[in-house]
Coordinates of C-alpha atoms in Angstrom, one line a residue:
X1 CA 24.8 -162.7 68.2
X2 CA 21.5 -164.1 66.4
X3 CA 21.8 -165.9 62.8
X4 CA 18.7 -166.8 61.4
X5 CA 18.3 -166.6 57.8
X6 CA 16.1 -168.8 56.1
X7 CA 16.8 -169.1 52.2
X8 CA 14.3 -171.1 51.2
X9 CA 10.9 -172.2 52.0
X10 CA 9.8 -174.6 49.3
X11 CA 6.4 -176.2 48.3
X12 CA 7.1 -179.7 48.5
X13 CA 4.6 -180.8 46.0
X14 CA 4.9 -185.0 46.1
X15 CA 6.3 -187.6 48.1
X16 CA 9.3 -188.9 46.1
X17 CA 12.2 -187.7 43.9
X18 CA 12.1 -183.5 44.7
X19 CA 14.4 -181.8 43.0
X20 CA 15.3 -178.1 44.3
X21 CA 18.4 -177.5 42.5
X22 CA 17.6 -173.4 43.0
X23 CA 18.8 -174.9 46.8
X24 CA 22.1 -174.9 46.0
X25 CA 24.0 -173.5 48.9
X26 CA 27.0 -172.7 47.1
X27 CA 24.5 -170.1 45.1
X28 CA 24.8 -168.0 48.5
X29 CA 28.2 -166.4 48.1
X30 CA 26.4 -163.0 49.2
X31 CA 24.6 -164.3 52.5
X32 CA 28.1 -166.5 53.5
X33 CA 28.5 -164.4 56.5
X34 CA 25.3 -165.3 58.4
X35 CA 24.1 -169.2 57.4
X36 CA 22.5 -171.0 54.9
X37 CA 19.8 -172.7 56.2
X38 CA 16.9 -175.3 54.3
X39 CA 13.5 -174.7 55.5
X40 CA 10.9 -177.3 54.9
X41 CA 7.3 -177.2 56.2
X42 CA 5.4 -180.5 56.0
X43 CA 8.8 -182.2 55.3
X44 CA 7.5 -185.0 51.9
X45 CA 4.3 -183.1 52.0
X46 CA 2.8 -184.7 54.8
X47 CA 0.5 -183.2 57.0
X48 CA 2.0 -183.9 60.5
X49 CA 3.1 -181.2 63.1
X50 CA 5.5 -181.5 66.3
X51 CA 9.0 -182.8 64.4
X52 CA 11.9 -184.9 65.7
X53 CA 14.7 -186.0 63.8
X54 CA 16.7 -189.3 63.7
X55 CA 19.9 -189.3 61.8
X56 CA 20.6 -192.4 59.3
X57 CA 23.5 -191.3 57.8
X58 CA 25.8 -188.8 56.6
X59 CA 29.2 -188.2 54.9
X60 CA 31.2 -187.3 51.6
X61 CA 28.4 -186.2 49.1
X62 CA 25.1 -186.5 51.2
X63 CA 23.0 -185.9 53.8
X64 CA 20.6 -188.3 55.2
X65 CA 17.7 -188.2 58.0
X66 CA 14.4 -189.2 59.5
X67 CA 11.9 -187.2 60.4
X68 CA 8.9 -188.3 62.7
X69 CA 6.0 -186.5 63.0
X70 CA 3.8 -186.5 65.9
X71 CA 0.4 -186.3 65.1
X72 CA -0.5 -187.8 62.7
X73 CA 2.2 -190.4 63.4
X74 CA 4.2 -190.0 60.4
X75 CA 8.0 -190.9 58.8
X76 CA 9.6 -189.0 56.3
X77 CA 13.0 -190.0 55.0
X78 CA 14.8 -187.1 53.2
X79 CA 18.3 -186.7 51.4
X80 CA 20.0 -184.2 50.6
X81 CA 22.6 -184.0 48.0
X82 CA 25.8 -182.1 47.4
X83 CA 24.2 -179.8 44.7
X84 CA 21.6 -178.6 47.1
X85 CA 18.5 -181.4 45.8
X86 CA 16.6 -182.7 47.7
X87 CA 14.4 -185.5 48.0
X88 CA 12.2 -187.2 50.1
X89 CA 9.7 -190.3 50.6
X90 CA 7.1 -190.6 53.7
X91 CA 4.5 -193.0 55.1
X92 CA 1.4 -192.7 57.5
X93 CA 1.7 -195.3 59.8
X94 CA -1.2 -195.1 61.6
X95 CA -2.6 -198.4 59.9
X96 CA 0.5 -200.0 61.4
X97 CA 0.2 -198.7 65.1
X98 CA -2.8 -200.2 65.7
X99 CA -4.5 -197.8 68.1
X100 CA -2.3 -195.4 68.5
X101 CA -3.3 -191.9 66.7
X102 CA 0.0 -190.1 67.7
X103 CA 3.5 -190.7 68.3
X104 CA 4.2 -189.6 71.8
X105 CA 4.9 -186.3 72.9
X106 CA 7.5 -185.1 73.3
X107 CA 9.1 -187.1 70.8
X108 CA 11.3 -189.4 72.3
X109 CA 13.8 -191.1 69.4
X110 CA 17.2 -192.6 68.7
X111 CA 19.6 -193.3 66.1
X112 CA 21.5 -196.2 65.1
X113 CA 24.5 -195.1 63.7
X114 CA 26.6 -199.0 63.3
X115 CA 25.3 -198.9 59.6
X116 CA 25.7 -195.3 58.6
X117 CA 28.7 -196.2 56.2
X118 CA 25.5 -198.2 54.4
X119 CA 23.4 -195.7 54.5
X120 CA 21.0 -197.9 55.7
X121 CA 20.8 -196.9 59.7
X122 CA 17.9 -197.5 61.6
X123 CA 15.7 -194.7 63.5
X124 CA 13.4 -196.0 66.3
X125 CA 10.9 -193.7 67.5
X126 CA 8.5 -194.3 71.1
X127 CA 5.1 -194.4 70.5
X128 CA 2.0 -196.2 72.8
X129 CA -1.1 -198.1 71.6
X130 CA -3.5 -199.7 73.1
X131 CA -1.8 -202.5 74.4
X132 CA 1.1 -200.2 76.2
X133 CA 4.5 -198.8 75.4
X134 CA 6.0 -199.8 71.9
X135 CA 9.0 -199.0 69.7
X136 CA 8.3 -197.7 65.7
X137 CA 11.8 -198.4 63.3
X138 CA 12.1 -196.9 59.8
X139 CA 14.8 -198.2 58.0
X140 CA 17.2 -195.8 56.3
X141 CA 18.5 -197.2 53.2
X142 CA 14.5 -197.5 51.6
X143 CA 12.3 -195.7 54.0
X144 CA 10.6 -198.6 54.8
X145 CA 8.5 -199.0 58.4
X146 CA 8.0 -202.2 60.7
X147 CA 6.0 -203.5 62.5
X148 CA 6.3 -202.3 66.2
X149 CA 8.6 -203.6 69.3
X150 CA 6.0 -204.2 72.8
X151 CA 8.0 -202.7 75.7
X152 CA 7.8 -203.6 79.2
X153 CA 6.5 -201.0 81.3
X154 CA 3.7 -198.4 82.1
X155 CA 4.4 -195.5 80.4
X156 CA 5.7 -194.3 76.7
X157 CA 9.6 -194.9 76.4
X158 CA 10.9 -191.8 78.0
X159 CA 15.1 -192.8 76.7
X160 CA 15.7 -194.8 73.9
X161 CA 19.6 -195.6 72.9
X162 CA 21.5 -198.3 70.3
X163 CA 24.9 -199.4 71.4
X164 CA 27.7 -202.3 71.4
X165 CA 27.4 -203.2 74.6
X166 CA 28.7 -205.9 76.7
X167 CA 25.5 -208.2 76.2
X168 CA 26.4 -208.8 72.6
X169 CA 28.5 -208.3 69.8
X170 CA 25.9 -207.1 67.9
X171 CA 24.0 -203.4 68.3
X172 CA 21.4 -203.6 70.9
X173 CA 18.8 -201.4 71.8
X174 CA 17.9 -200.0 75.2
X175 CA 14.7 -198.2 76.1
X176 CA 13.3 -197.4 79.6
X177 CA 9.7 -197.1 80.2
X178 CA 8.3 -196.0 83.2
X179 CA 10.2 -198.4 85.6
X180 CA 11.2 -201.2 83.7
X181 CA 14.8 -200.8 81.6
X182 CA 14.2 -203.3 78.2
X183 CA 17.2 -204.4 76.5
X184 CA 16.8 -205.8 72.7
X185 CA 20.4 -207.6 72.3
X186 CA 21.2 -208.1 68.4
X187 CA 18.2 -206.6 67.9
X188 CA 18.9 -206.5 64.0
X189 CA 19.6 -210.4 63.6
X190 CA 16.2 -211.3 66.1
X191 CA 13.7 -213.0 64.2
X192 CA 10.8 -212.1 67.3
X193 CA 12.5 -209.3 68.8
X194 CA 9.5 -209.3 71.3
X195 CA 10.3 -212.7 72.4
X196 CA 14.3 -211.6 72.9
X197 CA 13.4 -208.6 74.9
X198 CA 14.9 -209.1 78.2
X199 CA 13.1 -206.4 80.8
X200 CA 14.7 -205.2 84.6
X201 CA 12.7 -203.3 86.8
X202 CA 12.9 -200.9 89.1
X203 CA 12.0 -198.4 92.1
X204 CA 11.3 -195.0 90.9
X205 CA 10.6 -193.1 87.7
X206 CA 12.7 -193.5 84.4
X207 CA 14.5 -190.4 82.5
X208 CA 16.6 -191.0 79.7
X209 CA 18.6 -193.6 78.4
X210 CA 22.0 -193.4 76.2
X211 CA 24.7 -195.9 75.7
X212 CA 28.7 -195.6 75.9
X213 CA 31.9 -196.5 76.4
X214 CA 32.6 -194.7 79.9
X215 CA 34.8 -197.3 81.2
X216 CA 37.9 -199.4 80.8
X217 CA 36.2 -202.5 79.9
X218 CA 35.4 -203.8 76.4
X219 CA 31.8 -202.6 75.1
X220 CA 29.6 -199.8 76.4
X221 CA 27.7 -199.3 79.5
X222 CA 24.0 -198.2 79.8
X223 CA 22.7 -195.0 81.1
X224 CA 20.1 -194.1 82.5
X225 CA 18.4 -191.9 84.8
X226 CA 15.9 -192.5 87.8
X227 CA 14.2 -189.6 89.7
X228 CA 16.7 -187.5 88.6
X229 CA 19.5 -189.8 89.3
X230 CA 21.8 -191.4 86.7
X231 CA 22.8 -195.1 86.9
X232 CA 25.7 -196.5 84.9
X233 CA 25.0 -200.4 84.5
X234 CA 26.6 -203.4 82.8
X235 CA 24.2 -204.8 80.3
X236 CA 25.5 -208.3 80.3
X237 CA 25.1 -208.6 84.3
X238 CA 21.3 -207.2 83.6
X239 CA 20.4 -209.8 80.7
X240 CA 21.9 -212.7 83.1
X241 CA 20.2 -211.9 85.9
X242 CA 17.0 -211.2 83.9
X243 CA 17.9 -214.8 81.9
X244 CA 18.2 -215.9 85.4
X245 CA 14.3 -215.4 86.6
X246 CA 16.8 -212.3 89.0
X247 CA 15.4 -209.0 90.2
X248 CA 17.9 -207.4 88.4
X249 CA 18.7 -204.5 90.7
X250 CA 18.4 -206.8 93.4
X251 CA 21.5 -208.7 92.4
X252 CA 23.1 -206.5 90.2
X253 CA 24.7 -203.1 91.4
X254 CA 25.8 -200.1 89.7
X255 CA 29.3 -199.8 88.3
X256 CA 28.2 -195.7 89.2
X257 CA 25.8 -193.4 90.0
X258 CA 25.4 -189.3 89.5
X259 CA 23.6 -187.5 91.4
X260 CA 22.6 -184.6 90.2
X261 CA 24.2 -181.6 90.9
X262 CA 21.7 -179.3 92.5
X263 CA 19.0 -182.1 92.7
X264 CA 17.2 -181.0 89.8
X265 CA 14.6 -183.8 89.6
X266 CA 14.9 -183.7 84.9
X267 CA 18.4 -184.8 85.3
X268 CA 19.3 -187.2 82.6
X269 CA 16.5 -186.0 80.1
X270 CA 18.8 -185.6 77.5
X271 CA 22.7 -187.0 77.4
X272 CA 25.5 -187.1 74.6
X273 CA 29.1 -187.5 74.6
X274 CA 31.6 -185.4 73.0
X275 CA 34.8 -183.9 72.4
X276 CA 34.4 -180.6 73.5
X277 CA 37.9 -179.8 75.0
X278 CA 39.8 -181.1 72.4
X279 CA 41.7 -184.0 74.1
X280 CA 40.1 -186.7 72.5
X281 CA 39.0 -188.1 75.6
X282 CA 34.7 -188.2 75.7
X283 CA 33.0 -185.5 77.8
X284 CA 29.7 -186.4 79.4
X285 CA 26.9 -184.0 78.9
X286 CA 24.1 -184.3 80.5
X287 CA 20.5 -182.1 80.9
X288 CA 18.1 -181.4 83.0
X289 CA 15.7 -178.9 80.9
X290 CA 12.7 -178.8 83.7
X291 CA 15.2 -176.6 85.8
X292 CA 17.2 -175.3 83.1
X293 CA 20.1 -176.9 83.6
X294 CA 22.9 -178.4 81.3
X295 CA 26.1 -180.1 82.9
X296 CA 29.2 -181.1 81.5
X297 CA 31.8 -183.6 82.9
X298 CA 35.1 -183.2 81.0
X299 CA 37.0 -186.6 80.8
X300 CA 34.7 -188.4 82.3
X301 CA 35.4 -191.9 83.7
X302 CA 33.4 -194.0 86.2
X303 CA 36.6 -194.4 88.5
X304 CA 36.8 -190.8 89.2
X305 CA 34.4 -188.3 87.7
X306 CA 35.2 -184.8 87.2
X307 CA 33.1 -181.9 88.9
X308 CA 30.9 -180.5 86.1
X309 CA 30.7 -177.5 84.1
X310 CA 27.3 -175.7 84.4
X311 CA 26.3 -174.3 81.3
X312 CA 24.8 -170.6 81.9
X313 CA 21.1 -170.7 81.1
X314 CA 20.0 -167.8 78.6
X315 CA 18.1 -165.0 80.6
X316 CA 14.1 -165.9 80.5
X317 CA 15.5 -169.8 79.5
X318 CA 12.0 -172.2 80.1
X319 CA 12.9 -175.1 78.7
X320 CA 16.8 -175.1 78.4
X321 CA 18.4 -178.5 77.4
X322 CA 15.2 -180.3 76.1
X323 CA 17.4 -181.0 73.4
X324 CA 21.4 -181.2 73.1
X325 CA 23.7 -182.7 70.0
X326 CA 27.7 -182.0 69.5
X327 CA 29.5 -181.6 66.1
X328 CA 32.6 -179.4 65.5
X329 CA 31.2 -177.0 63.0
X330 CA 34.7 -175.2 62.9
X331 CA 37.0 -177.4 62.2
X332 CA 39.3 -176.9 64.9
X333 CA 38.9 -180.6 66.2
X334 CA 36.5 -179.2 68.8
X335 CA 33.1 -179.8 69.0
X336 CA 30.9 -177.7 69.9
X337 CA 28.1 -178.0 72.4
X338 CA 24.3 -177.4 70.9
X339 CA 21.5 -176.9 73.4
X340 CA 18.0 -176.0 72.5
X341 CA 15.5 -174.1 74.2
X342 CA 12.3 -174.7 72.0
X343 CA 9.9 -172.1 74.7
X344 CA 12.3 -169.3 74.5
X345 CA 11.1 -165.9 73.7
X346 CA 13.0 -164.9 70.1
X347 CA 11.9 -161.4 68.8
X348 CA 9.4 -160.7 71.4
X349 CA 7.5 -164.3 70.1
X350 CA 6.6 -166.5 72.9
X351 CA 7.4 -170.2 72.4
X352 CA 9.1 -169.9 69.1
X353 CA 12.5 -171.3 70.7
X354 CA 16.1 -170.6 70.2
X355 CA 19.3 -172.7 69.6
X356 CA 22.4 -171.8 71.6
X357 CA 25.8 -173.0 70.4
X358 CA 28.7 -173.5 72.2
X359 CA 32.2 -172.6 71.1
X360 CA 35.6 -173.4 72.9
X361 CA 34.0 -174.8 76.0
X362 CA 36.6 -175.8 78.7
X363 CA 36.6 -177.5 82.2
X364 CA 36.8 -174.1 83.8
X365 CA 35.3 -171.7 81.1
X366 CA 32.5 -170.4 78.4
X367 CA 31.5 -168.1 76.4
X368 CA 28.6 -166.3 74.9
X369 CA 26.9 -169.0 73.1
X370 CA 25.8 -168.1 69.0
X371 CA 21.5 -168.0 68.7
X372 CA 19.8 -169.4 65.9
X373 CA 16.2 -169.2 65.3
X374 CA 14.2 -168.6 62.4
X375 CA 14.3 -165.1 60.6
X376 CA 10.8 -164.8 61.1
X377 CA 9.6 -166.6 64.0
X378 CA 5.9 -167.2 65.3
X379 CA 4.7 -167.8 68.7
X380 CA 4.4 -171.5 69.1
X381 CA 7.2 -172.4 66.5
X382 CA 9.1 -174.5 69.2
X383 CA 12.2 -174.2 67.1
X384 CA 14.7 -176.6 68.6
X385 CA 12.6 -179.1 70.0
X386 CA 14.7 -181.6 68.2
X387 CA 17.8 -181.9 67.0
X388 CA 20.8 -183.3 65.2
X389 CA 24.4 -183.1 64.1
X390 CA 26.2 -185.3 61.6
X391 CA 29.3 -184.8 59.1
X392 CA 28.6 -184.6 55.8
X393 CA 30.3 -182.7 52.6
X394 CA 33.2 -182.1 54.5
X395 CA 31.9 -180.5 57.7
X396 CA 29.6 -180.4 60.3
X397 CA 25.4 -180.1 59.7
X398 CA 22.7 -179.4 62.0
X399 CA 18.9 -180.1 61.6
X400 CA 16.8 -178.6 64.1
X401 CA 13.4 -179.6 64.5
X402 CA 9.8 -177.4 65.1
X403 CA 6.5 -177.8 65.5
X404 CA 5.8 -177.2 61.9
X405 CA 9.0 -177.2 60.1
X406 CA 12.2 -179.0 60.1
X407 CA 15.3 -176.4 59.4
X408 CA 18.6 -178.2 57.6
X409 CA 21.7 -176.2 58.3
X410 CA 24.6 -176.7 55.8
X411 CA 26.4 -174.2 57.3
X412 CA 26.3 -172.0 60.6
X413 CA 27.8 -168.8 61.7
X414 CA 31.2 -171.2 63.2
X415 CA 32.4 -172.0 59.8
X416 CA 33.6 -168.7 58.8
X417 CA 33.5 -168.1 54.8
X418 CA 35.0 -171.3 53.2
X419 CA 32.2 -173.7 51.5
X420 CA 33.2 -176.9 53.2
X421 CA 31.5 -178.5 50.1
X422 CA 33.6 -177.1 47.4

């Protein structure tokens, strides 16, 4: 089944205070069995292309994101409210990142969710100038941009993750470039945080990075892949050893490793974790979108991981788990599993991408997965190069990123016909 309506493609004619109260989605009775869907080319009327999104926050009456675009580097905070208005404010940065003219592609970015209740989250987004690899942050709660973290290492951040981990008690803030793994520890409460940067490096080539709690012990473990492989680390033994003048991996081991499955060399490109099954226990997913492959290990634990669950690739699938996110759109205290595919063929249009989701997903089982891509796709669209999922007026939203466009979904083909915002 393909839902793809689009219900609105406004002009966004300035940068601040936009209303579109002719947005309402509750003025859609008569569509409510296919979606309702906010498209917004040149999201605060900048003129950027290639679109990721960072969540800031979300929840009772409003919805709340980032979006970075690529070239020219640009950040665009937007809200939306319960009535359907929008509004947004955005910034150039290109006088900030020095000689950087781009954010790098693919856009590589991360949320951090600690201060979402605030609404004043923090999105970091990989970009490289001159001088090597560096992190851009907007803050959430005014838009506002800083100036950027230096990295360690040779290449544009590739993973980037916030977390509580067992370094601090504070949210820290992981990224891996190249070979080196940095680790920012209470990033938000460093007056330099160049100077408390803490860098390990390693043999190899670095994926992606995510943080969690995938263990018994207090505070979440790192993750992060290397030539495919993924490496589950302590970050307190890290910082020490690093604190320590240490080669980190020299002294420190792995509390795990995962290969992956089929050796597919883009394992650990993209990782979340979720409760797909229902159990309330996290389920790993991980992707490895070069060979088209997405993996899920229900109730995983370090001690004794599960054998995945291969998600079926599409037929003609290119680029299949480039992006992944979780929410349960349903409300059946499942999430579901969203996977997109932004080089798919959709209506006989090459590259204008496709976004599978996943309903009912078990250790042993799936099903046909629900398609959304735009009603009127063009080659090149690359919908689903980004995305995001985050509660907000009493259900589950999804914002998929394009080249050109950012799409807000209030509501998707799962929820059947209640208005979760009434």
């Amino acid at each position: 089944m393909q839902y793809a309506r689009v219900l609105s493609r406004p002009l966004l004619a300035g940068l601040l205070a936009l209303s579109l109260a002719s947005c309402d989605p509750r003025d859609f009775d008569d569509l409510a069995d296919e979606a309702w869907v906010h498209a917004a080319g040149k999201p605060g009327d900048v003129d950027s292309a290639g679109f990721g999104i960072g969540l800031v926050a979300g929840g009772g009456d409003s919805l709340h994101y980032i979006v970075a675009g690529e070239a020219p580097p640009t950040l665009t905070m937007a809200k939306f409210d319960r009535a359907g208005a929008r509004s947004t404010a955005s910034e150039d940065v290109r006088n900030v990142l020095a000689d950087a003219e781009a954010f790098t592609y693919p856009l590589v970015m991360a949320s951090d969710a600690s201060s979402f209740a605030a609404s004043n989250g923090n999105v970091a987004v990989a970009t490289f100038n001159g001088s090597g690899a560096a992190l851009f942050m907007m803050r959430g709660e005014n838009g506002s941009a800083s100036v950027p973290f230096n990295l360690a290492g040779s290449a544009p951040a590739s993973g980037l993750a916030f977390g509580a981990t067992d370094a601090s008690a504070d949210t820290d803030l992981i990224a891996v470039s190249g070979s080196t793994l940095n680790i920012i520890a209470d990033y938000q409460s460093q007056n330099d945080p160049n100077a408390a940067a803490v860098s390990c490096a390693f043999i190899g080539t670095g994926g992606g990075a995510f943080v969690a709690d995938v263990d018994a012990a207090a505070g979440d473990e790192i993750l992060f892949a290397i030539d495919g492989e993924l490496q589950i680390a302590s970050a307190s033994a890290l910082v020490a050893a690093a604190n320590a003048a240490e080669g980190c991996f020299d002294t420190v081991a792995p509390l795990a490793t995962i290969a992956a499955p089929a050796g597919e060399a883009s394992f650990g490109t993209g990782m979340l974790l979720a409760n797909l099954d229902g159990n309330g226990t996290g389920d790993l997913v991980v992707s490895a979108p070069e060979q088209r492959a997405v993996y899920v290990y229900f109730d995983y634990a370090t001690v004794s991981p599960s054998e995945p669950l291969k998600i079926d690739s599409p037929a003609n699938a290119t680029q299949f788990g480039v992006s992944i996110a979780a929410g349960d759109f349903d409300g059946d205290g499942r999430d579901e599993l969203v996977i997109g595919d932004p080089a798919q063929r959709a209506d006989g249009h090459a590259r204008a991408g496709i976004v599978y989701l996943y309903s009912g997903l078990a250790s042993a089982s799936q099903g046909a997965p629900i398609e959304l891509h735009d009603a009127s796709p063009v080659n090149d669209q690359r919908f689903g190069q980004s995305l995001a999922v985050t509660q907000a007026f009493g259900g589950a939203n999804l914002v998929v990123g394009a080249k050109n466009e950012v799409f807000t979904y209030f509501r998707t083909p799962l929820a059947g016909d209640d208005d979760f915002r009434n």
